[in-house]
Structures are given as C-alpha cells and as structure tokens.
mmCIF file of C-alpha atoms in Angstrom:
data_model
loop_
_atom_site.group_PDB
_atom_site.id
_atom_site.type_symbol
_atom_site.label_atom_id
_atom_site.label_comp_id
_atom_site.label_asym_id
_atom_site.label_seq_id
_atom_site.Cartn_x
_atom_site.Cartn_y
_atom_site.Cartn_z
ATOM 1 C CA UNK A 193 21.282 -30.314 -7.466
ATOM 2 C CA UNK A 194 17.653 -29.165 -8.562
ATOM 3 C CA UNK A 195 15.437 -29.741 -5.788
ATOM 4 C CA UNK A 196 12.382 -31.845 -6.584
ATOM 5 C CA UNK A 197 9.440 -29.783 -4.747
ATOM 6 C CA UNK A 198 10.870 -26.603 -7.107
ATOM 7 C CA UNK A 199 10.965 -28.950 -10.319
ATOM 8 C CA UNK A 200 7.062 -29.820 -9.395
ATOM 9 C CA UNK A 201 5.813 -26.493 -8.265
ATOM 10 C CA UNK A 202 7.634 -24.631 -11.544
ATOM 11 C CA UNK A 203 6.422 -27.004 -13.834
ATOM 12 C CA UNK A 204 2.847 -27.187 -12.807
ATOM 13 C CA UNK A 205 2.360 -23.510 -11.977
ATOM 14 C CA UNK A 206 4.340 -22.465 -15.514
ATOM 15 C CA UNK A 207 1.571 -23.800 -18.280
ATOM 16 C CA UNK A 208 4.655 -21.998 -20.527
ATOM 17 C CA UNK A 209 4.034 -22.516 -24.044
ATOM 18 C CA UNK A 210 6.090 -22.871 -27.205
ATOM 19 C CA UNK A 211 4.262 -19.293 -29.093
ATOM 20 C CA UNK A 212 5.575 -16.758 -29.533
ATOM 21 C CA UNK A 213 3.994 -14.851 -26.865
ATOM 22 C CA UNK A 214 4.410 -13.453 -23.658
ATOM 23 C CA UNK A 215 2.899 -15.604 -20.537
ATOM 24 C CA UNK A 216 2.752 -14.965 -17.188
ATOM 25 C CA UNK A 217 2.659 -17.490 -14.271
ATOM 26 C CA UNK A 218 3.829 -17.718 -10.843
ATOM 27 C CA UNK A 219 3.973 -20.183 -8.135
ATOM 28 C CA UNK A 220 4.563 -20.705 -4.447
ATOM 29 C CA UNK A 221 8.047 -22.110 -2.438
ATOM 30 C CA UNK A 222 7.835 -22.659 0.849
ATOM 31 C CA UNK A 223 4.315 -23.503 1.363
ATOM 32 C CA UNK A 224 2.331 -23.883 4.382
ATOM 33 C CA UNK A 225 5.507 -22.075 6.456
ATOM 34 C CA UNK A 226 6.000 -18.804 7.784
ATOM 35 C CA UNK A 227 8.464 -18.205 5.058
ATOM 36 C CA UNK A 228 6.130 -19.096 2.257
ATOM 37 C CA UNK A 229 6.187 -16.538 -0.991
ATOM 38 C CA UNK A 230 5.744 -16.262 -4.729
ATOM 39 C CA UNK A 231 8.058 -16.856 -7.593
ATOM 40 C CA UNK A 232 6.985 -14.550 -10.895
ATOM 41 C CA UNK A 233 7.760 -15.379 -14.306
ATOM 42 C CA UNK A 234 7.391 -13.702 -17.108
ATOM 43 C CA UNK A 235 7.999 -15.914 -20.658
ATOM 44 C CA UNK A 236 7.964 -13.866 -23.551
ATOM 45 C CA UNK A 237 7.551 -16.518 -25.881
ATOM 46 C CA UNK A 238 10.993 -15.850 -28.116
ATOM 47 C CA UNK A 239 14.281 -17.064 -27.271
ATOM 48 C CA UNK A 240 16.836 -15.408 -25.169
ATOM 49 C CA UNK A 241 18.817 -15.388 -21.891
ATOM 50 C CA UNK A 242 17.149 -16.163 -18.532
ATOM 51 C CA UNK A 243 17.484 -13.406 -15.952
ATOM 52 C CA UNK A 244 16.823 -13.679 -12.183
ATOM 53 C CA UNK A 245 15.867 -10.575 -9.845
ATOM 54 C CA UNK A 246 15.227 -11.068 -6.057
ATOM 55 C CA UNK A 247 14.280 -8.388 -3.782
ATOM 56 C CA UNK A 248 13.358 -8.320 -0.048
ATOM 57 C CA UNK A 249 16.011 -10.296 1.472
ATOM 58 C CA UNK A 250 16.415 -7.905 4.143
ATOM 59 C CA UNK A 251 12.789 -6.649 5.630
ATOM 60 C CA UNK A 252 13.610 -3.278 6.180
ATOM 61 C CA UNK A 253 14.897 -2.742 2.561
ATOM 62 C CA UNK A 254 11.733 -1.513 1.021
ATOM 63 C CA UNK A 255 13.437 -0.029 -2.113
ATOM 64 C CA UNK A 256 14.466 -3.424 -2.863
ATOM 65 C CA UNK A 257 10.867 -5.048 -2.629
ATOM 66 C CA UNK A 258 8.747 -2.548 -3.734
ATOM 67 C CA UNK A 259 11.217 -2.411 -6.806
ATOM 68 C CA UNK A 260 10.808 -5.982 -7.364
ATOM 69 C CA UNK A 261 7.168 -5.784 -7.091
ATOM 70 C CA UNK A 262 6.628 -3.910 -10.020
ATOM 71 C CA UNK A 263 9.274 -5.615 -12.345
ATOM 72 C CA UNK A 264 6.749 -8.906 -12.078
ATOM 73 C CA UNK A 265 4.895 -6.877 -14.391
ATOM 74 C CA UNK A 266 7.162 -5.896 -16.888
ATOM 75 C CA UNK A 267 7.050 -6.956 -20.732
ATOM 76 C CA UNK A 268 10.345 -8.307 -21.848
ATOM 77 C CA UNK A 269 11.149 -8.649 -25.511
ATOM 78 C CA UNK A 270 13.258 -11.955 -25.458
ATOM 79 C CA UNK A 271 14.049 -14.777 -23.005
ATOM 80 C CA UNK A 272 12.162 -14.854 -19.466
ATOM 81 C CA UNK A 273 12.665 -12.551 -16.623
ATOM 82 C CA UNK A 274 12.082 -14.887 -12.471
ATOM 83 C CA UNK A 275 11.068 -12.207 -10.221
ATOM 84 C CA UNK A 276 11.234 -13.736 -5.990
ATOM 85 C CA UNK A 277 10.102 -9.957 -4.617
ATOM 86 C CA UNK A 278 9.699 -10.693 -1.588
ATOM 87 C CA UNK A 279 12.384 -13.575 -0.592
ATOM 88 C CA UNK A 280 12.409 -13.068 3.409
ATOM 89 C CA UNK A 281 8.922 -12.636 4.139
ATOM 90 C CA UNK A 282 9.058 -13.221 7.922
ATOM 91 C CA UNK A 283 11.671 -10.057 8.143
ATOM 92 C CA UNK A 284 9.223 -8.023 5.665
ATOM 93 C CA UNK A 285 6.199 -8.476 7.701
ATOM 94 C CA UNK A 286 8.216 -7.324 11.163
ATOM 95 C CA UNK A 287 10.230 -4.766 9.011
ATOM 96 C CA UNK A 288 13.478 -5.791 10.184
ATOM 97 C CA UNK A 289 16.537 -6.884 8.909
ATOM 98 C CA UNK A 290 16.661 -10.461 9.616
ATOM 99 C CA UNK A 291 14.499 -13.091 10.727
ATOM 100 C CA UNK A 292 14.622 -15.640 13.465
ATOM 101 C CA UNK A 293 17.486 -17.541 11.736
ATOM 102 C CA UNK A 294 19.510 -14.503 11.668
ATOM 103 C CA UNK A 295 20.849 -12.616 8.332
ATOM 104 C CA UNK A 296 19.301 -14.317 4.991
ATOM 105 C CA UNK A 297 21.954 -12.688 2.685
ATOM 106 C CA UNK A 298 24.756 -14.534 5.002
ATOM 107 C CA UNK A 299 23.452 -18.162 4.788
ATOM 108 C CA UNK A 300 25.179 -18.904 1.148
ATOM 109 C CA UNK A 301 28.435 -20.257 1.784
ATOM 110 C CA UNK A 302 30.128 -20.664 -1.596
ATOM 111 C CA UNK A 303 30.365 -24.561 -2.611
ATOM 112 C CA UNK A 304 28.425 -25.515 0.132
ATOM 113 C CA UNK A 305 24.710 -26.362 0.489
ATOM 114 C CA UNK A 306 22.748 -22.935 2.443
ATOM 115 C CA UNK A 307 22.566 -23.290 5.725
ATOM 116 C CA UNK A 308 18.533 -22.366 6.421
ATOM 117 C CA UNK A 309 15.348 -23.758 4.900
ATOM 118 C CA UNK A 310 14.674 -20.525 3.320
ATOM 119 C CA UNK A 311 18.078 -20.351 1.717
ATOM 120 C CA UNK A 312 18.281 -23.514 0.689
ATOM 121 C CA UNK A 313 14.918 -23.317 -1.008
ATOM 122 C CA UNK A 314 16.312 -19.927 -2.583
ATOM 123 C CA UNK A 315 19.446 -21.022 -3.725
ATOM 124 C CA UNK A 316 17.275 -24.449 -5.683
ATOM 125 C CA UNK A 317 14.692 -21.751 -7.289
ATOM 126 C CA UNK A 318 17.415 -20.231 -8.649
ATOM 127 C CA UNK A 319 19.227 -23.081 -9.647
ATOM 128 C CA UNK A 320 16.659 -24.767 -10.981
ATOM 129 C CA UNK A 321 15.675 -21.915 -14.008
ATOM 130 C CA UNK A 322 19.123 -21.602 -15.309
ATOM 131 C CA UNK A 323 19.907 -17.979 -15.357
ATOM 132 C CA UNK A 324 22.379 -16.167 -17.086
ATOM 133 C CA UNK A 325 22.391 -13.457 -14.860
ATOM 134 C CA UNK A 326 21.156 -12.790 -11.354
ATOM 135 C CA UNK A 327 20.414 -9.210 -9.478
ATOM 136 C CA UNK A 328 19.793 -8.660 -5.909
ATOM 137 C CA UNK A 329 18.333 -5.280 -4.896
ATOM 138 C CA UNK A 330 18.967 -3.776 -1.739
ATOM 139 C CA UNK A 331 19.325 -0.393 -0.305
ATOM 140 C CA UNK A 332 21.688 1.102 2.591
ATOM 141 C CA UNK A 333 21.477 3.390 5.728
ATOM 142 C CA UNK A 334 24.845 4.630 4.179
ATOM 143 C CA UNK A 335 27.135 5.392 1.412
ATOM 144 C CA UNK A 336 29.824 3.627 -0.405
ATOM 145 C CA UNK A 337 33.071 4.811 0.245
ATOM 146 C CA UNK A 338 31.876 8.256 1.403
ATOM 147 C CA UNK A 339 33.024 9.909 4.446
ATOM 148 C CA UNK A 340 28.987 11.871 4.746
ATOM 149 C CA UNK A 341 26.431 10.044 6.858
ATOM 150 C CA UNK A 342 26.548 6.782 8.358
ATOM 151 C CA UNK A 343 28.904 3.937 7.183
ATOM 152 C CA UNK A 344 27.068 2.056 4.408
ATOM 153 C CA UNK A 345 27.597 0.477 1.448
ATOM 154 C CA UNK A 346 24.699 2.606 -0.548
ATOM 155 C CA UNK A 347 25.395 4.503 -4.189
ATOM 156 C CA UNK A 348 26.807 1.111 -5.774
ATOM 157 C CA UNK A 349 26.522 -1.789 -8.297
ATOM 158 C CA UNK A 350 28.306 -4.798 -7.019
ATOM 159 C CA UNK A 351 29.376 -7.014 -9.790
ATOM 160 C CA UNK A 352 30.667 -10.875 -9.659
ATOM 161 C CA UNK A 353 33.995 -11.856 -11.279
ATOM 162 C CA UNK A 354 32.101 -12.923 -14.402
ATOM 163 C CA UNK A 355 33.781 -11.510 -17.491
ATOM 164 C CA UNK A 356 31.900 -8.091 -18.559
ATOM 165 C CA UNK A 357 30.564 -7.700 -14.886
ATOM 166 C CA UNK A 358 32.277 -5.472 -13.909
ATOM 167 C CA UNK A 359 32.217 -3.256 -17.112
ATOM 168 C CA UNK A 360 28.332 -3.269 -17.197
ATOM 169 C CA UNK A 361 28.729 -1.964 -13.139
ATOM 170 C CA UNK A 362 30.665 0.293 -14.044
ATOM 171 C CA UNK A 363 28.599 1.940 -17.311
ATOM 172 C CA UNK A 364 25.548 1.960 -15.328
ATOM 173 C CA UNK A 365 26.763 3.908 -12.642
ATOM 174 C CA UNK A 366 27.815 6.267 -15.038
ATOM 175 C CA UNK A 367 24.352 5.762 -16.723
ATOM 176 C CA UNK A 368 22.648 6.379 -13.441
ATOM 177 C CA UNK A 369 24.674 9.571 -12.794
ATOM 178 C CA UNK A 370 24.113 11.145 -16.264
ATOM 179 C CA UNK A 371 20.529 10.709 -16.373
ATOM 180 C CA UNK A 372 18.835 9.388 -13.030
ATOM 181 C CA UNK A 373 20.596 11.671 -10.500
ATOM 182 C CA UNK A 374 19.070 15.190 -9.464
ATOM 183 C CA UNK A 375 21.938 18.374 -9.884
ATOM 184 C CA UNK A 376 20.353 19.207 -6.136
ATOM 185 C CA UNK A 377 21.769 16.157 -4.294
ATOM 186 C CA UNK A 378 25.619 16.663 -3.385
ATOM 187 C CA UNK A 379 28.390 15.053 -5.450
ATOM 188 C CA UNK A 380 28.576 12.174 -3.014
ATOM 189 C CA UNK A 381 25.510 10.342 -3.737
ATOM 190 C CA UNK A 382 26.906 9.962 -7.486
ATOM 191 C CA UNK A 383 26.748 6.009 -7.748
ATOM 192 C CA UNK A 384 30.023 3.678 -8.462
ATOM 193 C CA UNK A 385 31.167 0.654 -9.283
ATOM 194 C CA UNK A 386 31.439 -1.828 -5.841
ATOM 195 C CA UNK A 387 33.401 -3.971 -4.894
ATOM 196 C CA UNK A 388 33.894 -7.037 -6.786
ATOM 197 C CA UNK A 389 31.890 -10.293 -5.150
ATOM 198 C CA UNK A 390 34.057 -12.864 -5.789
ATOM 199 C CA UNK A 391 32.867 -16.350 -3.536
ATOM 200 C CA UNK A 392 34.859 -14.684 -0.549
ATOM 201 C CA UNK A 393 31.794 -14.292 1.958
ATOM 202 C CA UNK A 394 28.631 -16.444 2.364
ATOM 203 C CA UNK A 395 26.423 -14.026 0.656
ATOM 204 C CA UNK A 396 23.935 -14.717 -2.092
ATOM 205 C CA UNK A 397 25.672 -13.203 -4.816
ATOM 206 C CA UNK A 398 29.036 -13.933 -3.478
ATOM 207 C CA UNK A 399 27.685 -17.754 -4.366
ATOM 208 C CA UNK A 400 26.707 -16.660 -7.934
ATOM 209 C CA UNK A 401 29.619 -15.950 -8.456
ATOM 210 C CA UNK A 402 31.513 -18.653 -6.992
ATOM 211 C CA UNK A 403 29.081 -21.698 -7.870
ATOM 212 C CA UNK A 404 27.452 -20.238 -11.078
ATOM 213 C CA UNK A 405 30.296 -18.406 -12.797
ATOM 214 C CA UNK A 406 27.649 -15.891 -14.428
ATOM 215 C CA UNK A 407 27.669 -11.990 -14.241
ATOM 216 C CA UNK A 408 25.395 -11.256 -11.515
ATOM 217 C CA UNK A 409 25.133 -8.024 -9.490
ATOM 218 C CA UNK A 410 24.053 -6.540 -6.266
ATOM 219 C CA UNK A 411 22.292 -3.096 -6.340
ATOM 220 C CA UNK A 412 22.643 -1.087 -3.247
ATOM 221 C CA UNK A 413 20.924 2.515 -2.895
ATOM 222 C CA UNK A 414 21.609 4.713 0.126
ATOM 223 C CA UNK A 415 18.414 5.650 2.495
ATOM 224 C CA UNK A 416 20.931 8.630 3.783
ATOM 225 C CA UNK A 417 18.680 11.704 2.740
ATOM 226 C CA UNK A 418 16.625 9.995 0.162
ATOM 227 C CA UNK A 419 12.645 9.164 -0.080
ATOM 228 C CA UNK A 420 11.400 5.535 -0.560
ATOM 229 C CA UNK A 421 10.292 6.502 -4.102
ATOM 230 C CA UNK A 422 13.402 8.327 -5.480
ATOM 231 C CA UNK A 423 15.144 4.458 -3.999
ATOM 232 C CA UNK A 424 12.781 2.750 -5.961
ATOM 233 C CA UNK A 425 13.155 4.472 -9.239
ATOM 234 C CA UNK A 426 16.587 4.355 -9.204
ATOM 235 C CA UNK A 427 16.297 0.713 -8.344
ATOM 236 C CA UNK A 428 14.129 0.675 -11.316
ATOM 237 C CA UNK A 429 16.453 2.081 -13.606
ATOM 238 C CA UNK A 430 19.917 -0.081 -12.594
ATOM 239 C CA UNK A 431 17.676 -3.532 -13.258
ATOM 240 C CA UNK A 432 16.563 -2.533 -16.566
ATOM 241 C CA UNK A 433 19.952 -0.677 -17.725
ATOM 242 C CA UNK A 434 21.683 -4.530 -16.382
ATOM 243 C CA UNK A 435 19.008 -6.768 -17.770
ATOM 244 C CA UNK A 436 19.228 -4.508 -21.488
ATOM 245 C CA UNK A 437 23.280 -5.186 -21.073
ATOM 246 C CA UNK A 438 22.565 -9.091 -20.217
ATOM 247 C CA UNK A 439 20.192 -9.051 -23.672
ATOM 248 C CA UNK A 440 16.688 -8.594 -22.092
ATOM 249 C CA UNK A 441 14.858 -5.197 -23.005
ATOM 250 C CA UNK A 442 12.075 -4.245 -21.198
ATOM 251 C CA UNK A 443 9.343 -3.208 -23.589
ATOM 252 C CA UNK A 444 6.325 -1.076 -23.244
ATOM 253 C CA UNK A 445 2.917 -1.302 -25.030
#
C-alpha cells in the first residue's frame, strides 16, 4: 500500500507538468529525523518507463553514493528517472556500514511489510512511483567468485528473476569489460553476471523481485585495488548501459 506522507510530499514537491519538457523536482522523506534525505526526479516531459536508482544504503559504499549523486542530474530522453542517493544517511555521515538498526539492505523481507522506519519509508517511495525497473549501487571489499583478495561479492550485476534480467546482466558485463575495463588490471576484475535475486533473502532487491515482479538489478564494484573514482565511473557506466536496455537514454546537451 502507498503510504500517505509519500503521496503528499511527491505530489506537492513534483509541480510535474504535462509539456513536453524536462523538469526537475525533489522532495524530502523522513523529515525532522536523523534519517531524513532527498528523493530526485527528473520528468522529461515525454512518455516512457519509470526507472528507480538508490545509492548509499550502506555508508561506507561511496561508489554507490557519489554515483547516485551525479545521476540526479542527468537528462533522460523519455519517461522519468527517481534518484534516493543517499538512502541511509545516518551510516553515510559515520561512514559505516550500518546504522543503529543494524544492516538497511537486510530489513526487506519479501511479502512482508520492512521491518525499520527507514525501510519502510524506502520500500513506500518506491512503491509509490511505479517503476519498471529498480537499481541499487553498491561496491565490495572483494570479488565475485574470485579466489584474489578478500571474499566479496564485487565485479557483478545482480539481476532479479524478471524475464530479460538476467540477459541485460549479462550484456553489460560484457559491455563493461569491452570498453570500461583498463588492459592493466588482471583478468579477475573482468565483471560477470551475479547471482540471480530471486525473493530468497530480506534484501531490497531480493523484494523487487519477489513483490514487484520487474527486472531490477544490484550493481556491485570491488574496492580490492581500485580508486573511488575508477568505482564511480564504472558505476556510472552499468546504470546508464541498464537504464538504455530498460528504454531510458541518457542524453547530453
């Protein structure tokens, strides 16, 4: 059910338009707590799919937030693009991985109502704009499947049993590796195709999957021997390659 409080906030903060042009807006969930944040929307005035991106669930993923940051300012050319960059603010600010009420990403059982404020709130902002695909950015202290450097579940794109999911995982991996990966890092950091998410585990996009039945996807790089900005470009890259497969296209002016 579509929380009330979102409903109000979305619809006065929108002022979204019927032109054919692209609006911004955003708007505040949470407010007045320690948890409060911004929602980002970007309208671009023509008709198309909604897509969802949240970043920051985990405060010492920067990747993930910093990423997130700068896709609220991306031009779209169809549909509108909710941006939550910063969805655990509390674990941000301390740069840790949870905050007091433990791991965010684990408080999403699959047909059942979240089990903090925060996620509940989350799980209703997302609800409430009807996407047709969701993407979670994250990054890792390891890799996927690799035997080099810590255990981690870095290097992949996680995709929900939706059909196609898994095939647009798949071809951006192989995207990423053709044209976003440096000859000088070792074969292991070449990016795959994760494991699917498939309502199994309380996790945000495990519920996606489970209670939305849309493709949705969870992008993990590896911190293992990478800089913050190579993380964030390569975040950068996966959303738009996804969103461009889910019928967004980023434009530029």
């Amino acid at each position: 059910m579509k929380s009330g409080s979102v409903l109000a906030a979305a619809t006065a903060a929108s002022g979204i338009g019927a032109a054919a042009m692209e609006e911004r807006s955003s708007y505040r969930i949470r407010r007045g707590t320690e948890d409060e944040t911004e929602v980002h929307i970007t309208n671009s005035g023509e008709p198309g799919p909604t897509a969802v991106v949240v970043g920051g669930i985990h405060g010492n993923e920067e990747a993930g937030y910093r990423a997130a940051d700068a896709i609220t300012s991306w031009s779209i050319d169809k549909g509108k693009l909710i941006v939550i960059p910063r969805a655990n603010p509390v674990a941000i600010e301390r740069g840790t991985y949870s905050n007091d009420d433990g791991n965010l990403n684990w408080q999403f059982p699959s047909g059942h109502e979240p089990t903090s404020a925060l996620a509940r709130t989350l799980w209703e902002t997302i609800d409430y704009h009807d996407p047709k695909t969701v993407l979670t950015l994250h990054s890792s202290k390891g890799i996927y499947r690799e035997a080099e450097g810590p255990d981690g579940d870095g290097q992949a794109v996680y995709p929900t049993l939706a059909e196609g999911a898994d095939r647009d995982a798949t071809k951006t991996a192989t995207y990423m590796n053709r044209y976003h990966l440096s000859d000088s890092l070792p074969e292991y950091y070449e990016f795959k195709m994760g494991e699917v998410l498939d309502g199994s585990k309380p996790v945000l996009m495990h519920k996606v999957s489970a209670d939305m039945g849309i493709p949705g996807y969870l992008l993990d790089t590896t911190r293992y021997g990478t800089d913050l900005h190579t993380r964030v470009n390569w975040t950068l890259n996966m959303v738009r390659h996804l969103l461009r497969r889910n019928g967004i296209d980023r434009t530029y002016e």
